[in-house]
């Protein structure tokens, strides 16, 4: 999945290259000068003495163009020959517009550019003349950078090797502008949604700051990530709750409560960052602890800064030495947080943590808040300007819910293509909701894996109780709920209760029958009868049969999600709705109640997400007739995958 794509278009000499490199360096993204690709193709064409598109492409295949995406040292090679400086000469400049007009060659190079963009995981700044219109029409930010001819002439003189006198440079730029803007294929023009910037009176720093502000406003700059690491029960989750300012992470006196690495967005003094709460790290883990420890190590690898939490009342133990060595090998910035320092006595003892070799330990009491402000002041000072974690960027939110051990985490892992969350045979492995951006079906979705919803009678521990609350909150955050059922066993009352809970929450609904690899023909017949009998209230739910273990039919989930979201957001025009309702009432009027015939005056759609219809009548309308209206609404307008509410308001006769 490609990261952030910034497209910067504009005429020669407008400052595209310098600006693009500066932005890419600051953001730690890749950089692509598409103009250099066309210049390299021109160099190859001139050297080979060919002019036809197919001839130039054949020559390029013999001497492949290789472009370094490193903005600090962008180089371009044609075969074994570096041409970085040579392609900036006047000879190439005078011929590149003619060469770049060749349709066959242009298509070949556009395909090459799109491949480079697609392989840039974090982000890339691409500059040229048709980036926002042709090469990357879906770019996250499009900029059209321009300047007057005099300013561009001065810049081009400084840039080109063996440049001609100013009058000739100006003439060359003017001629190229005309060719670029009037060519039939991909002419130079701003994209319809591009932000235009005149750089005539601005220096490089000022141009970069303007574009950086645009990136910030569009929420495109990644947030730095801070991994909270330490042995079990040192207070990591308590510290996380203190930093984010709310009781989000589950806290209990028992070691090993946190299992998955869970991300939370935090802010301090205007700086936003991502906290990664992790399970306790152990030297010799066994069973599920082995997976928890592996998750902690993965959090270290993906973080920008590591917050190493130690129980100051216990001090550094021998087991910490292995973790210290691991942190040193990671070469990440490490901040030691000496937790449970409630007063001067503990603070004096905690000075021994200097011996770890990570600098001054920061004294804090996560439970009481002592020293947390000083810790955060130091933390944000050490944070990089941006990180790799995307902020909440409008991706569709999908909650995975269901009973314990039905395969929710396995499904998330198979969709993500990696072991993102811990999977174990023991029921109740997942406790904290885990967010993950996943690309399926050509779209990116924010999946939220939740703890299994148990029967209330079984929520006997504090951990299970708080996990159920987190699951309910995750469901409220979601747009569509994917209810995962175990197809290999009979449906339970708890399964039906969870489906009803989704309907009551007003979320789109997709029912996933997991473990289909364990279902034989006899079980299929039995399952069909169970679904018909138990889910008769939810015929509108989207249903997908999958196997999270093998990945079978996982590609069918994305279409079901799109259908559910489309229905969830659907709005019916009032005129169309009342035309339908009039025909319906004419054919089947509402039943008489207490000797009175209710008269339905009109209806309107009061809301979407989910759709809600208000019917105005002169008398009370029976519940059965309301269900009848809902059923006929679905028959007429669809609404698969979403609950629909029909409300009757009594309006007195005039």
XYZ file of C-alpha atoms in Angstrom:
654
model
C 0.000 0.000 0.000
C 1.451 3.342 -1.049
C 1.916 5.973 1.614
C 1.205 9.684 1.358
C 1.596 11.020 -2.198
C 2.327 14.716 -2.776
C 2.137 15.870 -6.413
C 3.936 19.093 -7.344
C 3.447 20.326 -10.901
C 4.605 23.450 -12.629
C 6.694 24.944 -15.431
C 10.489 24.797 -15.612
C 12.298 27.010 -13.118
C 9.349 27.384 -10.730
C 11.295 25.665 -7.955
C 9.657 22.231 -8.135
C 12.819 20.169 -7.671
C 14.272 22.138 -4.758
C 10.892 22.342 -3.034
C 10.089 18.669 -3.535
C 13.463 17.535 -2.207
C 13.170 19.814 0.830
C 9.677 18.502 1.656
C 10.774 14.881 1.167
C 13.845 15.332 3.395
C 11.827 17.014 6.139
C 9.123 14.337 6.065
C 11.587 11.452 5.554
C 9.738 10.456 2.387
C 10.963 9.350 -1.019
C 11.412 11.754 -3.918
C 10.754 11.358 -7.627
C 11.740 13.884 -10.273
C 9.688 12.772 -13.260
C 11.284 15.472 -15.355
C 14.608 13.716 -14.821
C 13.105 10.530 -16.257
C 12.091 12.360 -19.444
C 15.530 14.008 -19.592
C 17.175 10.604 -19.222
C 14.967 9.222 -22.008
C 15.994 12.208 -24.135
C 19.669 11.517 -23.377
C 19.222 7.884 -24.474
C 17.346 8.916 -27.635
C 20.035 11.432 -28.646
C 22.830 8.992 -27.923
C 21.136 6.216 -29.922
C 20.104 8.609 -32.681
C 16.464 7.458 -32.650
C 13.238 9.449 -32.749
C 10.368 6.957 -32.859
C 8.652 5.954 -29.643
C 9.241 2.219 -29.999
C 12.878 2.829 -30.889
C 13.443 4.964 -27.767
C 11.701 2.365 -25.568
C 13.890 -0.374 -27.048
C 16.972 1.742 -26.323
C 15.768 2.323 -22.745
C 15.338 -1.428 -22.220
C 18.978 -1.893 -23.295
C 20.088 0.872 -20.906
C 17.424 0.844 -18.137
C 16.707 4.111 -16.369
C 17.309 3.738 -12.652
C 16.299 6.578 -10.345
C 17.393 6.890 -6.721
C 14.446 7.945 -4.568
C 16.673 9.322 -1.813
C 15.952 13.097 -1.700
C 19.326 13.828 -0.063
C 21.237 12.321 -2.959
C 18.991 11.837 -6.008
C 20.887 10.161 -8.805
C 19.803 8.864 -12.175
C 21.504 6.199 -14.265
C 21.069 5.053 -17.819
C 22.414 1.530 -17.701
C 25.805 1.765 -15.947
C 26.251 5.465 -16.781
C 25.348 8.141 -14.244
C 23.713 11.061 -16.066
C 22.576 13.159 -13.084
C 24.514 16.267 -14.182
C 24.636 15.686 -17.909
C 20.843 15.686 -18.375
C 20.709 19.246 -16.980
C 22.665 20.615 -19.944
C 21.231 22.962 -22.567
C 21.239 20.244 -25.285
C 18.874 18.045 -23.280
C 16.747 21.022 -22.249
C 16.215 22.056 -25.876
C 15.077 18.563 -26.930
C 13.200 17.138 -23.951
C 9.836 18.744 -24.790
C 9.809 17.214 -28.267
C 10.740 13.776 -26.945
C 8.206 13.928 -24.090
C 5.368 14.511 -26.563
C 5.718 11.011 -28.020
C 2.603 9.180 -26.818
C 4.103 5.685 -26.755
C 7.126 6.797 -24.742
C 5.021 8.871 -22.371
C 2.770 5.906 -21.559
C 5.849 3.764 -20.881
C 7.373 6.321 -18.494
C 4.066 7.029 -16.743
C 3.794 3.315 -15.964
C 7.334 3.410 -14.564
C 6.479 6.431 -12.392
C 3.320 4.812 -11.029
C 5.286 1.697 -10.079
C 7.797 3.797 -8.124
C 4.950 5.636 -6.355
C 3.141 2.392 -5.472
C 6.302 0.982 -3.874
C 6.767 3.976 -1.546
C 5.332 2.691 1.728
C 5.701 5.784 3.918
C 5.323 8.627 1.445
C 6.711 10.217 -1.701
C 6.924 13.696 -3.211
C 6.590 13.571 -6.993
C 7.278 16.555 -9.209
C 6.692 17.088 -12.902
C 4.127 18.544 -15.282
C 1.268 16.028 -15.285
C 1.506 14.404 -11.850
C -1.777 15.646 -10.433
C -3.651 15.167 -13.712
C -2.245 11.878 -15.104
C 0.435 10.114 -13.047
C -1.141 10.397 -9.579
C -4.676 11.804 -9.943
C -5.520 10.435 -6.475
C -2.576 12.161 -4.767
C -3.246 13.238 -1.182
C -2.021 16.783 -1.910
C -1.697 18.464 -5.315
C 0.320 21.657 -5.719
C 0.765 23.745 -8.852
C 3.925 25.824 -8.388
C 4.635 28.678 -10.770
C 6.643 31.909 -11.085
C 7.128 34.680 -13.650
C 9.570 34.205 -16.521
C 12.303 36.479 -15.094
C 12.465 34.630 -11.771
C 12.503 31.254 -13.508
C 15.275 32.380 -15.848
C 17.527 33.277 -12.918
C 16.858 29.907 -11.254
C 17.441 27.922 -14.438
C 20.763 29.712 -15.058
C 21.963 28.570 -11.642
C 20.678 25.027 -12.164
C 21.781 24.143 -15.691
C 25.237 22.944 -16.557
C 26.969 25.145 -19.179
C 23.916 27.419 -19.388
C 23.554 29.876 -22.239
C 23.293 33.637 -21.751
C 20.123 34.864 -19.953
C 18.306 35.875 -23.123
C 18.732 32.374 -24.543
C 17.653 30.726 -21.264
C 14.519 32.904 -21.178
C 13.729 32.044 -24.803
C 14.252 28.346 -24.109
C 11.901 28.461 -21.095
C 9.271 30.392 -23.019
C 9.385 27.963 -25.944
C 9.139 24.988 -23.607
C 6.193 26.536 -21.767
C 4.368 26.826 -25.070
C 5.128 23.237 -26.064
C 4.209 21.824 -22.623
C 0.939 23.730 -22.358
C -0.273 23.067 -25.913
C 0.723 19.426 -26.452
C -2.170 17.070 -27.095
C -1.009 14.453 -24.581
C -0.978 15.433 -20.879
C -0.601 19.200 -21.347
C 0.807 21.287 -18.528
C -2.128 22.571 -16.469
C -3.187 22.639 -12.827
C -5.345 19.749 -11.653
C -8.884 20.819 -10.811
C -8.267 20.246 -7.087
C -4.675 21.526 -7.017
C -3.573 24.312 -4.662
C -1.750 26.986 -6.678
C 1.321 28.760 -5.297
C 3.176 31.696 -6.889
C 6.856 31.393 -5.910
C 8.068 34.543 -7.694
C 8.601 36.547 -4.494
C 9.218 33.603 -2.169
C 12.473 31.924 -1.294
C 12.777 28.157 -0.900
C 12.204 28.168 2.847
C 9.016 30.198 2.495
C 7.628 27.928 -0.248
C 8.365 24.829 1.854
C 6.632 26.340 4.890
C 3.493 27.094 2.880
C 3.265 23.532 1.557
C 4.087 22.125 5.006
C 1.174 24.104 6.418
C -1.095 22.619 3.751
C 0.087 19.125 4.689
C -0.616 19.857 8.346
C -4.103 21.212 7.660
C -4.978 18.145 5.585
C -3.777 15.891 8.408
C -1.299 14.155 6.117
C 1.806 14.261 8.291
C 2.366 11.056 10.196
C 2.470 11.070 13.976
C 5.566 9.910 15.906
C 5.182 6.634 17.796
C 6.246 6.001 21.375
C 6.459 2.371 22.525
C 5.836 1.851 26.250
C 8.016 -1.138 27.198
C 8.768 -2.947 30.452
C 8.388 -6.073 32.537
C 4.902 -7.204 33.613
C 3.109 -5.132 36.260
C 5.486 -2.161 36.323
C 2.610 0.236 35.566
C 2.810 0.654 31.788
C -0.947 0.792 31.190
C -1.437 3.083 34.197
C 1.148 5.455 32.729
C -0.553 5.250 29.325
C -3.883 6.225 30.915
C -2.169 9.108 32.698
C -0.639 10.421 29.471
C -3.779 10.155 27.330
C -5.885 11.625 30.138
C -8.539 8.919 30.353
C -8.939 5.345 31.587
C -8.642 3.596 28.253
C -6.107 0.838 28.841
C -7.295 -1.939 31.161
C -5.461 -1.867 34.501
C -5.438 -4.582 37.148
C -3.025 -5.642 39.895
C -2.555 -9.012 38.214
C 0.488 -9.250 35.882
C -0.180 -9.938 32.205
C -3.459 -8.030 31.800
C -2.304 -6.252 28.620
C -1.560 -8.695 25.797
C -1.758 -7.041 22.385
C 0.108 -3.892 21.486
C -2.585 -1.220 21.519
C -2.252 2.264 20.013
C -3.686 5.437 21.539
C -3.451 8.992 20.241
C -2.084 11.488 22.800
C -1.322 15.211 22.860
C 0.909 17.395 25.012
C 1.656 21.092 24.515
C 0.228 21.000 21.010
C 2.281 17.952 19.936
C 0.308 14.873 18.892
C 1.821 11.426 19.003
C 0.895 7.744 19.190
C 1.410 5.722 22.367
C 1.823 1.975 21.944
C 0.883 0.105 25.088
C 2.452 -3.351 25.179
C 2.298 -6.503 27.220
C 4.968 -7.271 29.766
C 8.320 -8.331 28.300
C 9.803 -11.542 29.701
C 13.249 -13.118 29.354
C 12.063 -16.704 28.952
C 8.416 -16.503 27.913
C 6.247 -19.574 27.577
C 2.824 -20.142 26.004
C 0.908 -16.928 25.400
C 3.703 -14.922 27.098
C 5.913 -15.768 24.129
C 3.477 -14.029 21.780
C 3.135 -11.062 24.149
C 6.906 -10.624 24.269
C 7.132 -10.844 20.470
C 4.488 -8.104 20.257
C 6.552 -5.899 22.562
C 9.608 -6.396 20.378
C 7.557 -5.516 17.280
C 6.444 -2.296 19.018
C 10.091 -1.370 19.630
C 10.890 -1.927 15.960
C 8.081 0.319 14.670
C 8.471 3.114 17.256
C 10.409 6.374 17.030
C 11.076 6.577 20.791
C 10.964 3.886 23.480
C 9.603 4.712 26.939
C 11.245 2.120 29.175
C 9.129 1.798 32.333
C 10.706 0.383 35.492
C 9.172 -0.122 38.924
C 11.429 2.168 40.980
C 10.378 0.454 44.215
C 11.858 -2.796 42.897
C 14.632 -1.350 40.742
C 16.330 -2.906 37.739
C 16.390 -6.703 37.995
C 18.709 -9.196 36.353
C 15.960 -10.004 33.851
C 16.050 -6.385 32.656
C 19.582 -6.860 31.297
C 18.297 -8.782 28.266
C 15.725 -6.058 27.553
C 18.416 -3.381 27.936
C 20.588 -5.198 25.384
C 17.618 -5.449 23.017
C 16.952 -1.704 23.328
C 20.609 -0.875 22.666
C 20.597 -3.022 19.516
C 17.458 -1.258 18.269
C 19.396 2.059 18.222
C 16.183 3.844 19.187
C 16.062 6.813 21.556
C 15.237 5.363 24.991
C 13.727 7.329 27.872
C 13.767 5.584 31.249
C 10.589 6.239 33.244
C 11.100 5.315 36.898
C 7.518 4.629 37.942
C 5.970 4.430 41.415
C 8.163 7.280 42.691
C 5.670 8.696 45.155
C 8.106 10.769 47.245
C 11.724 11.779 47.968
C 12.597 8.363 49.438
C 11.771 6.447 46.257
C 13.441 9.171 44.194
C 16.747 8.705 46.026
C 16.668 4.958 45.363
C 15.705 5.460 41.707
C 18.954 7.330 40.913
C 20.572 3.908 40.596
C 18.826 3.596 37.214
C 21.527 5.867 35.752
C 23.549 2.647 35.499
C 21.345 1.413 32.647
C 23.208 3.735 30.286
C 20.158 5.521 28.820
C 20.788 8.867 30.463
C 18.867 10.538 33.252
C 15.890 8.532 34.530
C 12.614 10.453 34.663
C 10.809 10.047 37.989
C 7.062 9.640 37.801
C 4.099 8.256 39.713
C 1.652 7.096 37.067
C -1.008 6.451 39.696
C -0.843 9.892 41.356
C 0.471 11.988 38.458
C 3.679 13.097 40.189
C 6.324 14.080 37.631
C 4.150 13.185 34.624
C 4.263 16.744 33.259
C 8.079 16.866 33.383
C 8.237 13.457 31.690
C 5.960 14.625 28.882
C 7.859 17.893 28.443
C 11.044 15.922 27.865
C 9.293 13.338 25.685
C 7.812 15.837 23.216
C 11.159 17.665 23.039
C 12.780 14.435 21.835
C 10.028 13.483 19.383
C 10.795 13.717 15.658
C 8.761 16.302 13.779
C 6.713 13.608 12.062
C 6.441 9.860 12.219
C 5.084 7.012 10.142
C 1.705 6.622 11.876
C -1.199 8.191 10.009
C -3.653 10.180 12.083
C -7.338 9.342 11.994
C -7.818 10.138 8.360
C -11.384 9.309 7.564
C -10.967 5.623 6.794
C -14.134 3.586 7.212
C -14.271 2.043 10.690
C -15.162 -1.626 10.970
C -15.614 -3.360 14.348
C -15.015 -7.104 14.653
C -17.346 -8.419 17.373
C -18.470 -11.820 18.559
C -18.188 -14.399 21.295
C -14.737 -15.344 22.606
C -12.699 -17.696 20.439
C -14.808 -17.457 17.271
C -11.801 -16.273 15.233
C -11.992 -12.456 15.244
C -8.260 -11.963 15.740
C -7.432 -14.700 13.241
C -9.629 -12.950 10.692
C -7.870 -9.634 11.342
C -4.457 -11.261 10.927
C -5.373 -12.958 7.645
C -6.769 -9.666 6.300
C -3.657 -7.752 7.420
C -1.329 -10.382 5.973
C 0.658 -10.555 9.214
C 0.316 -11.565 12.874
C -0.944 -8.194 14.050
C -2.831 -9.439 17.125
C -2.239 -12.397 19.387
C -4.142 -15.576 18.576
C -4.374 -18.392 21.102
C -6.658 -21.345 21.701
C -7.569 -19.938 25.097
C -10.826 -17.981 25.012
C -10.553 -14.303 25.936
C -7.044 -13.726 24.548
C -7.908 -10.255 23.205
C -8.756 -7.702 25.900
C -8.096 -4.216 24.537
C -9.618 -3.073 21.206
C -6.875 -3.055 18.559
C -7.015 -0.663 15.592
C -5.376 -1.641 12.332
C -5.391 -0.078 8.848
C -5.953 -2.861 6.323
C -6.206 -2.727 2.541
C -8.723 -5.149 1.038
C -10.674 -4.933 -2.178
C -8.719 -1.886 -3.362
C -9.708 0.232 -0.337
C -8.172 0.934 3.052
C -10.292 0.219 6.134
C -9.730 0.794 9.839
C -10.533 -2.511 11.512
C -11.088 -2.662 15.260
C -10.533 -6.066 16.840
C -12.443 -6.369 20.110
C -12.588 -8.643 23.092
C -15.093 -11.471 22.930
C -18.451 -10.533 24.450
C -19.226 -12.993 27.224
C -22.456 -13.686 29.048
C -22.890 -11.242 31.895
C -22.808 -14.079 34.404
C -19.315 -14.897 33.244
C -17.983 -11.360 33.510
C -16.769 -12.222 36.960
C -13.327 -10.650 36.731
C -12.544 -6.964 36.471
C -10.563 -7.633 33.303
C -13.540 -9.181 31.506
C -15.837 -6.411 32.713
C -13.634 -3.594 31.445
C -12.925 -5.467 28.220
C -16.677 -5.636 27.557
C -16.962 -1.868 28.129
C -14.122 -1.249 25.653
C -15.908 -3.456 23.123
C -19.129 -1.472 23.502
C -17.165 1.772 22.998
C -15.470 0.350 19.887
C -18.884 -0.551 18.485
C -20.022 3.043 18.994
C -16.937 4.272 17.093
C -17.567 1.929 14.164
C -19.738 2.425 11.094
C -20.166 -1.265 10.315
C -19.978 -4.207 12.696
C -18.700 -7.526 11.435
C -20.273 -10.143 13.701
C -18.075 -13.224 13.571
C -19.859 -16.536 14.203
C -18.359 -19.999 14.474
C -20.017 -21.941 11.654
C -18.745 -25.288 12.965
C -20.874 -25.193 16.145
C -24.576 -24.476 16.758
C -25.602 -20.846 17.136
C -25.948 -19.741 20.737
C -28.211 -17.323 22.492
C -25.179 -15.097 23.011
C -24.583 -14.944 19.232
C -28.130 -13.682 18.722
C -27.750 -11.194 21.552
C -24.631 -9.738 19.891
C -26.435 -9.363 16.543
C -29.285 -7.606 18.343
C -26.780 -5.341 20.088
C -25.420 -4.215 16.703
C -28.946 -3.458 15.471
C -29.717 -1.474 18.634
C -26.484 0.498 18.187
C -27.648 1.441 14.676
C -24.575 0.114 12.890
C -24.279 -1.579 9.533
C -24.175 -5.351 9.861
C -22.137 -8.035 8.113
C -22.372 -11.564 9.490
C -19.224 -13.608 8.894
C -19.567 -17.360 9.232
C -15.996 -18.300 10.155
C -14.287 -21.716 10.279
C -16.045 -22.772 7.069
C -13.206 -25.229 6.456
C -14.682 -27.285 9.328
C -18.219 -27.352 7.880
C -19.328 -30.514 6.056
C -22.521 -30.986 4.018
C -24.510 -32.209 6.999
C -23.490 -29.196 9.054
C -24.376 -26.864 6.139
C -27.947 -28.165 6.055
C -28.220 -27.838 9.812
C -26.727 -24.329 9.720
C -29.187 -23.152 7.060
C -32.075 -24.187 9.322
C -30.475 -22.455 12.334
C -29.986 -19.207 10.432
C -33.509 -19.276 9.014
C -34.961 -19.893 12.476
C -32.781 -17.662 14.646
C -31.936 -14.780 12.327
C -35.363 -14.289 10.784
C -35.405 -10.740 12.209
C -32.239 -9.895 10.264
C -32.822 -11.016 6.668
C -31.248 -7.738 5.544
C -27.829 -8.530 7.058
C -24.973 -9.157 4.632
C -23.546 -12.655 5.059
C -20.109 -13.957 4.093
C -18.699 -17.455 4.613
C -14.952 -17.438 5.272
C -12.104 -19.399 6.759
C -9.738 -17.167 8.724
C -7.326 -20.076 8.980
C -6.901 -20.555 5.218
C -7.997 -17.136 3.916
C -10.814 -18.743 1.865
C -13.305 -16.136 0.544
C -11.689 -13.250 2.438
C -11.984 -11.220 -0.790
C -15.771 -11.306 -0.421
C -15.713 -9.189 2.724
C -14.940 -5.845 1.029
C -18.002 -5.885 -1.313
C -20.245 -6.746 1.641
C -18.793 -3.840 3.649
C -19.286 -1.411 0.759
C -22.901 -2.516 0.341
C -23.594 -2.093 4.065
C -22.021 1.387 4.186
C -23.848 2.504 1.045
C -27.176 1.417 2.538
C -26.277 2.920 5.915
C -25.773 6.327 4.277
C -28.621 6.105 1.735
C -31.175 8.918 1.535
C -34.519 8.697 -0.307
C -35.937 11.978 -1.723
C -39.132 13.022 0.052
C -41.146 13.184 -3.167
C -40.109 9.671 -4.159
C -40.798 8.394 -0.642
C -44.312 9.838 -0.502
C -45.134 8.595 -3.985
C -44.184 5.096 -2.844
C -46.092 5.474 0.446
C -49.242 6.700 -1.325
C -49.289 3.666 -3.584
C -48.640 1.388 -0.609
C -51.485 2.831 1.497
C -53.846 2.761 -1.463
C -53.234 -0.950 -1.917
C -52.962 -1.882 1.775
C -54.367 0.751 4.186
C -53.442 0.599 7.873
C -55.723 -1.562 10.032
C -58.649 -0.027 11.951
C -57.990 0.417 15.661
C -60.769 1.075 18.185
C -63.164 1.815 15.367
C -60.911 4.498 13.875
C -59.095 4.366 10.577
C -55.606 5.917 10.857
C -54.872 8.267 8.012
C -51.252 8.585 6.962
C -50.524 12.117 5.789
C -46.926 12.038 4.630
C -43.490 10.722 5.478
C -39.943 12.003 5.453
C -36.488 10.552 6.000
C -35.301 12.180 9.194
C -31.791 10.762 9.315
C -29.162 8.548 7.769
C -26.502 6.372 9.418
C -28.753 4.443 9.915
C -31.803 5.458 7.807
C -34.712 6.685 9.905
C -38.152 7.404 8.478
C -40.855 9.412 10.227
C -44.452 8.742 9.183
C -47.074 11.318 10.216
C -50.520 9.867 10.904
C -53.787 10.983 12.496
C -54.005 7.935 14.777
C -51.745 5.364 16.375
C -50.451 2.842 13.833
C -49.987 -0.771 14.867
C -46.451 -2.104 15.270
C -47.182 -4.832 12.721
C -48.047 -2.226 10.096
C -44.836 -0.324 10.836
C -42.899 -3.521 10.228
C -44.905 -3.922 7.025
C -43.856 -0.429 5.888
C -40.216 -1.238 6.690
C -40.381 -4.505 4.746
C -41.881 -2.798 1.703
C -39.315 0.034 1.966
C -36.566 -2.548 1.759
C -38.249 -4.262 -1.197
C -38.534 -0.955 -3.042
C -35.274 0.806 -2.151
C -32.973 -1.931 -0.928
C -31.075 -1.091 2.307
C -29.117 -4.361 2.527
C -26.741 -4.499 5.461
C -28.251 -1.727 7.600
C -31.038 -1.451 10.170
C -33.954 0.776 9.186
C -36.147 2.562 11.725
C -39.755 3.550 10.999
C -41.287 5.945 13.539
C -44.932 7.062 13.538
C -45.833 10.465 14.909
C -49.479 11.208 15.598
C -50.574 14.508 14.113
C -54.074 15.642 15.057
C -56.599 16.221 12.320
C -56.997 19.806 11.133
